[in-house]
Coordinates of C-alpha atoms and ligand atoms in Angstrom, one line a residue:
X1 CA 0.5 14.0 -35.6
X2 CA 1.9 12.9 -32.2
X3 CA -0.7 13.6 -29.6
X4 CA -1.3 13.0 -25.9
X5 CA -4.7 12.0 -24.5
X6 CA -6.1 11.5 -21.0
X7 CA -7.5 8.1 -20.1
X8 CA -9.4 7.3 -16.8
X9 CA -10.3 3.9 -15.7
X10 CA -13.5 4.7 -14.0
X11 CA -14.8 3.3 -10.7
X12 CA -16.9 0.6 -12.4
X13 CA -13.7 -0.6 -14.2
X14 CA -11.8 -0.7 -11.0
X15 CA -14.6 -2.3 -8.9
X16 CA -15.4 -4.9 -11.5
X17 CA -11.7 -5.8 -11.9
X18 CA -11.4 -4.7 -15.5
X19 CA -8.2 -2.7 -15.0
X20 CA -5.9 -5.2 -16.6
X21 CA -8.2 -6.1 -19.5
X22 CA -8.7 -2.4 -20.2
X23 CA -4.9 -1.6 -20.2
X24 CA -4.4 -4.7 -22.4
X25 CA -6.7 -3.3 -25.1
X26 CA -4.9 0.1 -24.9
X27 CA -1.6 -1.7 -25.2
X28 CA -2.7 -3.4 -28.3
X29 CA -3.3 0.0 -29.9
X30 CA 0.5 0.6 -30.0
X31 CA 0.4 3.8 -28.1
X32 CA 2.7 4.5 -25.2
X33 CA 1.6 5.0 -21.6
X34 CA 3.7 8.0 -20.5
X35 CA 2.0 8.7 -17.1
X36 CA -0.1 6.8 -14.6
X37 CA -1.4 7.2 -11.1
X38 CA -4.2 6.4 -8.7
X39 CA -6.2 9.6 -7.9
X40 CA -8.8 10.2 -5.2
X41 CA -11.3 12.3 -7.2
X42 CA -12.4 15.4 -5.2
X43 CA -15.8 16.9 -5.8
X44 CA -13.9 20.0 -7.3
X45 CA -11.8 17.9 -9.7
X46 CA -15.0 15.9 -10.8
X47 CA -16.9 19.0 -11.6
X48 CA -14.0 20.7 -13.3
X49 CA -13.3 17.6 -15.4
X50 CA -17.0 17.4 -16.6
X51 CA -17.8 21.1 -16.5
X52 CA -18.9 21.1 -20.2
X53 CA -21.7 18.6 -19.2
X54 CA -22.9 20.6 -16.1
X55 CA -26.3 21.5 -17.8
X56 CA -27.1 17.9 -18.7
X57 CA -29.8 16.0 -16.7
X58 CA -27.4 13.2 -15.9
X59 CA -24.7 15.6 -14.5
X60 CA -25.1 15.1 -10.7
X61 CA -25.2 11.3 -11.1
X62 CA -22.1 11.5 -13.3
X63 CA -20.3 13.3 -10.5
X64 CA -21.3 10.6 -8.1
X65 CA -20.3 7.9 -10.6
X66 CA -16.8 9.3 -11.3
X67 CA -16.2 9.7 -7.6
X68 CA -17.0 6.0 -7.0
X69 CA -20.2 6.5 -5.0
X70 CA -22.0 3.8 -7.0
X71 CA -19.3 1.3 -6.6
X72 CA -18.4 1.6 -2.8
X73 CA -15.1 3.3 -3.5
X74 CA -14.9 5.5 -0.4
X75 CA -11.5 6.8 -1.4
X76 CA -13.1 8.0 -4.7
X77 CA -10.3 6.4 -6.8
X78 CA -9.8 6.2 -10.4
X79 CA -6.6 5.3 -12.4
X80 CA -5.6 8.3 -14.5
X81 CA -3.1 7.8 -17.4
X82 CA -1.8 9.7 -20.3
X83 CA -1.2 7.9 -23.7
X84 CA 1.0 9.3 -26.4
X85 CA 1.4 8.5 -30.1
X86 CA 0.4 9.2 -33.6
X87 CA -3.4 10.1 -33.6
X88 CA -3.5 9.1 -30.0
X89 CA -6.9 10.9 -29.3
X90 CA -8.8 9.2 -32.1
X91 CA -7.1 5.8 -31.6
X92 CA -8.0 5.7 -27.9
X93 CA -11.5 6.7 -28.6
X94 CA -11.8 3.9 -31.2
X95 CA -10.5 1.3 -28.7
X96 CA -13.1 2.7 -26.2
X97 CA -16.1 2.6 -28.5
X98 CA -19.3 4.7 -28.3
X99 CA -20.3 6.5 -25.2
X100 CA -23.6 4.5 -24.9
X101 CA -22.5 0.9 -24.2
X102 CA -25.5 -0.4 -26.1
X103 CA -24.2 1.4 -29.2
X104 CA -20.5 0.5 -28.7
X105 CA -19.2 -1.9 -31.2
X106 CA -18.4 -5.5 -30.2
X107 CA -14.6 -5.8 -29.3
X108 CA -14.4 -2.3 -28.0
X109 CA -13.9 -1.7 -24.2
X110 CA -17.2 -0.3 -23.8
X111 CA -18.9 -2.7 -26.1
X112 CA -17.4 -5.6 -24.2
X113 CA -17.6 -4.3 -20.6
X114 CA -20.0 -1.2 -20.4
X115 CA -23.5 -1.3 -19.1
X116 CA -26.5 0.9 -18.6
X117 CA -27.9 0.7 -15.1
X118 CA -31.6 0.6 -14.4
X119 CA -31.4 4.2 -13.2
X120 CA -30.1 5.1 -16.7
X121 CA -26.5 5.8 -15.9
X122 CA -23.9 4.8 -18.6
X123 CA -21.2 2.8 -16.7
X124 CA -18.7 2.6 -19.5
X125 CA -15.5 1.7 -17.7
X126 CA -13.2 4.3 -19.3
X127 CA -12.9 8.0 -20.0
X128 CA -10.9 9.2 -23.0
X129 CA -10.4 12.8 -24.2
X130 CA -12.5 13.6 -27.2
X131 CA -10.6 16.2 -29.2
X132 CA -7.1 18.1 -29.1
X133 CA -8.4 21.0 -27.0
X134 CA -10.1 18.6 -24.4
X135 CA -7.0 16.4 -24.3
X136 CA -4.7 19.4 -23.5
X137 CA -7.1 20.7 -20.8
X138 CA -7.6 17.4 -19.3
X139 CA -4.0 16.2 -19.2
X140 CA -3.1 19.5 -17.5
X141 CA -6.1 19.1 -15.1
X142 CA -5.0 15.6 -13.9
X143 CA -1.2 15.7 -14.2
X144 CA 1.6 17.9 -13.3
X145 CA 4.1 18.3 -16.2
X146 CA 6.9 16.5 -14.2
X147 CA 4.6 13.5 -13.8
X148 CA 4.6 12.8 -17.5
X149 CA 7.6 11.2 -19.2
X150 CA 9.3 13.3 -21.8
Ligands
UDP201 N1 -23.3 9.9 -19.7 C1 -24.4 9.2 -19.3 N2 -25.6 9.5 -20.0 C2 -25.6 10.0 -21.2 C3 -24.4 10.6 -21.7 C4 -23.2 10.5 -20.9 O1 -24.5 8.6 -18.2 O2 -26.7 10.2 -21.8 C5 -22.0 9.7 -19.0 C6 -21.1 8.5 -19.5 O3 -20.5 8.0 -18.3 C7 -20.1 9.3 -20.4 C8 -19.9 10.6 -19.6 O4 -21.2 10.8 -19.0 O5 -18.9 8.6 -20.5 C9 -19.3 11.8 -20.3 O6 -20.2 12.0 -21.4 P1 -19.6 12.3 -22.8 O7 -20.7 12.8 -23.7 O8 -18.4 13.3 -22.7 O9 -19.1 10.9 -23.4 P2 -17.6 10.4 -23.5 O10 -16.7 11.4 -24.0 O11 -17.2 9.8 -22.2 O12 -17.8 9.2 -24.6
MG202 MG1 -16.4 13.3 -23.4

């Protein structure tokens, strides 16, 4: 089934100059990038994006992390993209690897570039939607319909 999925290059990916390497891995998946933009992540957008995790102990630090506050990104930037293709959601998740960088397979984006800070934050370079309902919600949260190629 043709799917769309939201991808974010998180502040650690941008600050550590991993943008090109990350997009290269996604390119190799054969999926098509159909939207891309730099976004300054507001507090509201960050909380809405991660609202299903609001009861987790790491939530407040996650909001700081996605807003670039651990990486000196004063403009709160991330690179937001939409990828489309056959089984895009699962394919992108496979290229990303496991949430915990220590458990992410070698050769995945998170396995190659992710780290766990001494404060326990998973800095794992990339966000990718986890299932069809999340993907639909997240694409609509980050992009207007006219920003996505038909
Ligand atoms: N996260 C964390 N500690 C945890 C679990 C998650 O710091 O124990 C962070 C991590 O950056 C992760 C994000 O919260 O990517 C969102 O968590 P989720 O469970 O949705 O993982 P993902 O879908 O990103 O793999
Ligand atoms: Mg998730």
